[in-house]
Coordinates of C-alpha atoms in Angstrom, one line a residue:
Q137 CA -93.5 26.9 146.4
H138 CA -91.2 23.6 147.6
D139 CA -94.2 21.9 145.2
K140 CA -94.0 23.9 142.0
M141 CA -90.6 22.8 142.4
H142 CA -89.9 19.7 142.0
V143 CA -93.1 19.1 139.2
W144 CA -90.9 15.0 139.3
W145 CA -91.7 15.0 143.1
Q146 CA -95.6 15.3 143.4
R147 CA -97.1 12.1 141.8
P148 CA -94.2 9.4 143.9
M149 CA -95.6 11.3 146.8
R150 CA -99.5 11.8 146.1
T151 CA -98.4 7.3 146.2
L152 CA -96.3 7.2 149.2
E153 CA -99.7 10.2 150.7
A154 CA -101.6 7.3 150.1
Y155 CA -100.1 4.2 151.0
W156 CA -99.6 6.6 154.2
K157 CA -103.6 7.1 154.2
A158 CA -103.6 3.2 154.2
L159 CA -101.2 2.4 157.0
E160 CA -103.0 5.2 159.2
E161 CA -107.0 4.0 159.0
L162 CA -105.5 0.3 160.0
S163 CA -103.3 1.7 162.5
C164 CA -107.2 3.7 164.4
E165 CA -109.0 0.1 163.6
L166 CA -106.2 -1.4 165.7
Y167 CA -106.0 0.7 168.3
Q168 CA -109.7 1.6 168.4
L169 CA -110.3 -2.7 169.2
C170 CA -107.8 -2.7 171.6
V171 CA -109.2 0.2 173.7
N172 CA -112.9 -1.1 173.9
H173 CA -112.0 -4.3 174.5
I174 CA -109.6 -4.2 177.6
S175 CA -111.2 -6.8 179.0
S176 CA -111.6 -9.9 176.3
R177 CA -108.7 -11.8 175.4
A178 CA -109.8 -10.7 171.6
I179 CA -106.6 -8.9 171.3
P180 CA -103.4 -10.8 172.7
V181 CA -100.8 -9.5 174.6
G182 CA -98.3 -9.7 172.5
V183 CA -100.5 -7.9 169.6
L184 CA -100.5 -5.5 172.7
K185 CA -96.5 -5.4 173.1
V186 CA -95.8 -4.9 169.8
L187 CA -98.0 -1.1 168.9
I188 CA -96.7 0.2 172.0
N189 CA -93.5 -0.9 170.3
E190 CA -94.6 0.5 167.2
F191 CA -96.3 3.2 167.6
T192 CA -93.8 5.3 169.7
M193 CA -91.1 4.5 166.9
R194 CA -94.2 6.0 165.0
Q195 CA -94.1 9.3 167.2
S196 CA -89.9 9.4 167.1
L197 CA -90.1 9.1 164.2
R198 CA -92.2 12.1 163.4
E199 CA -90.7 14.4 166.2
A200 CA -87.5 14.3 164.1
W201 CA -88.8 15.0 161.4
D202 CA -90.4 18.0 163.0
E203 CA -86.8 18.8 164.1
R204 CA -85.5 19.1 160.8
R205 CA -87.7 21.0 159.0
A206 CA -87.3 23.5 161.6
D207 CA -83.6 23.6 161.5
K208 CA -81.7 27.0 161.0
I209 CA -81.1 26.5 157.8
Y210 CA -84.4 26.4 156.2
Q211 CA -85.5 29.3 158.5
R212 CA -82.3 31.5 157.8
R213 CA -81.5 31.3 154.1
I214 CA -84.1 29.6 152.9
S215 CA -87.4 32.1 152.3
A216 CA -90.6 30.4 152.9
E217 CA -92.8 29.5 150.0
Y218 CA -89.1 27.6 148.8
R219 CA -89.6 25.4 152.4
P220 CA -90.2 22.0 152.8
V221 CA -93.8 21.5 153.5
A222 CA -94.8 19.5 156.3
R223 CA -96.3 15.8 154.8
P224 CA -98.3 13.9 155.2
L225 CA -101.2 16.6 156.5
F226 CA -102.1 16.3 159.5
D227 CA -105.5 17.8 161.0
D228 CA -105.6 17.0 163.8
A229 CA -109.8 18.6 165.1
T230 CA -110.7 16.1 162.5
A231 CA -108.7 12.3 163.7
T232 CA -110.7 11.3 166.5
G233 CA -110.7 7.9 164.9
N234 CA -114.8 7.7 165.1
D235 CA -115.4 9.0 161.9
K236 CA -116.6 7.4 158.9
K237 CA -113.0 4.4 158.1
S238 CA -111.7 6.7 154.4
E239 CA -111.1 9.5 157.6
A240 CA -110.0 7.1 160.1
R241 CA -106.9 8.1 161.5
L242 CA -105.0 8.6 165.3
L243 CA -103.6 11.8 165.8
K244 CA -100.1 13.5 164.6
D245 CA -99.1 13.3 168.7
L246 CA -99.3 9.6 169.2
K247 CA -98.7 9.6 173.6
T248 CA -102.2 9.2 174.5
V249 CA -102.3 6.0 171.8
I250 CA -99.3 4.7 173.9
Q251 CA -100.3 5.6 177.2
D252 CA -104.0 4.5 176.2
L253 CA -102.6 1.3 174.8
T254 CA -100.0 0.7 177.9
V255 CA -102.9 0.7 180.2
V256 CA -104.6 -2.2 178.5
L257 CA -101.6 -4.0 178.7
E258 CA -101.1 -3.4 182.2
R259 CA -104.8 -4.6 182.4
R260 CA -104.6 -6.9 180.6
N261 CA -101.3 -8.6 182.6
H262 CA -103.7 -7.7 186.0
S263 CA -106.2 -10.2 184.9
I264 CA -103.6 -12.1 183.7
K265 CA -102.2 -13.1 187.0
A266 CA -105.2 -13.2 188.4
V267 CA -106.5 -15.4 186.9
K268 CA -102.7 -17.5 187.0
Q269 CA -102.8 -17.7 190.5
S270 CA -106.8 -17.8 191.1
P271 CA -107.2 -21.2 193.1
K272 CA -110.0 -21.8 191.3
N273 CA -107.3 -22.2 188.6
E274 CA -104.9 -24.4 190.6
A275 CA -107.9 -26.9 191.6
S276 CA -109.0 -27.2 187.9
V277 CA -105.2 -28.1 186.8
Q278 CA -104.8 -30.8 190.4
A279 CA -108.0 -32.1 188.4
A280 CA -107.1 -32.7 185.3
D281 CA -103.5 -34.2 186.5
K282 CA -105.5 -36.4 188.3
K283 CA -107.9 -37.3 185.2
R284 CA -104.6 -38.1 183.7
A285 CA -104.3 -41.5 182.3
P286 CA -102.0 -43.6 185.1
G287 CA -100.1 -44.6 182.1
S288 CA -99.3 -41.3 180.2
S289 CA -97.0 -38.0 181.9
S290 CA -96.5 -34.9 180.3
I291 CA -93.5 -33.7 178.1
E292 CA -92.0 -31.8 180.9
E293 CA -92.1 -35.9 182.9
K294 CA -91.3 -37.5 179.9
S295 CA -88.0 -35.3 179.0
K296 CA -87.0 -36.0 183.2
M297 CA -87.2 -39.2 183.4
N298 CA -85.3 -39.4 179.4
R299 CA -82.9 -36.8 181.2
K300 CA -81.9 -39.2 185.0
K301 CA -81.9 -42.0 182.3
K302 CA -78.7 -40.8 180.1
T303 CA -77.3 -40.7 183.7
K304 CA -78.6 -43.6 184.6
Q305 CA -76.4 -44.5 181.3
R306 CA -73.0 -43.1 181.1
L307 CA -72.4 -43.4 184.7
V308 CA -72.9 -47.1 183.9
E309 CA -70.4 -46.7 181.0
Q310 CA -67.6 -45.0 183.1

């Protein structure tokens, strides 16, 4: 009944829902990629952090909309047939993310998705720390330093030398 009352609103809503569906399909695809490639370095840590933040924001917006629709003003003053409908329509029973692409989307409740991505991020951070702290890594860095030509130096060393020169020049000028 709500849709029948607001005919002018149906076309923009269909367009918006098409955009939403595309966003959900791409989000689900990216989520599956991140979860399936936990040990891979194909997904940068920055991407995982952005996904976690965005899914958290999306979850809070969904909860806020549900709270608004559950407001007592709608329950008391407006009969059920004229109340705003829940849009977009979620069907959590079929939203698995493993279906064909046109139907792949995330569940309405994104808490498990956020937890999964957080676990992936923690594992990635742990593996990055392990690589940085490994003796092999330190040895390879030292070997690379030895291979460097005697006259060349790293950017950090050059900037230190420039600062020292500037400091000496200031002292001489004074």
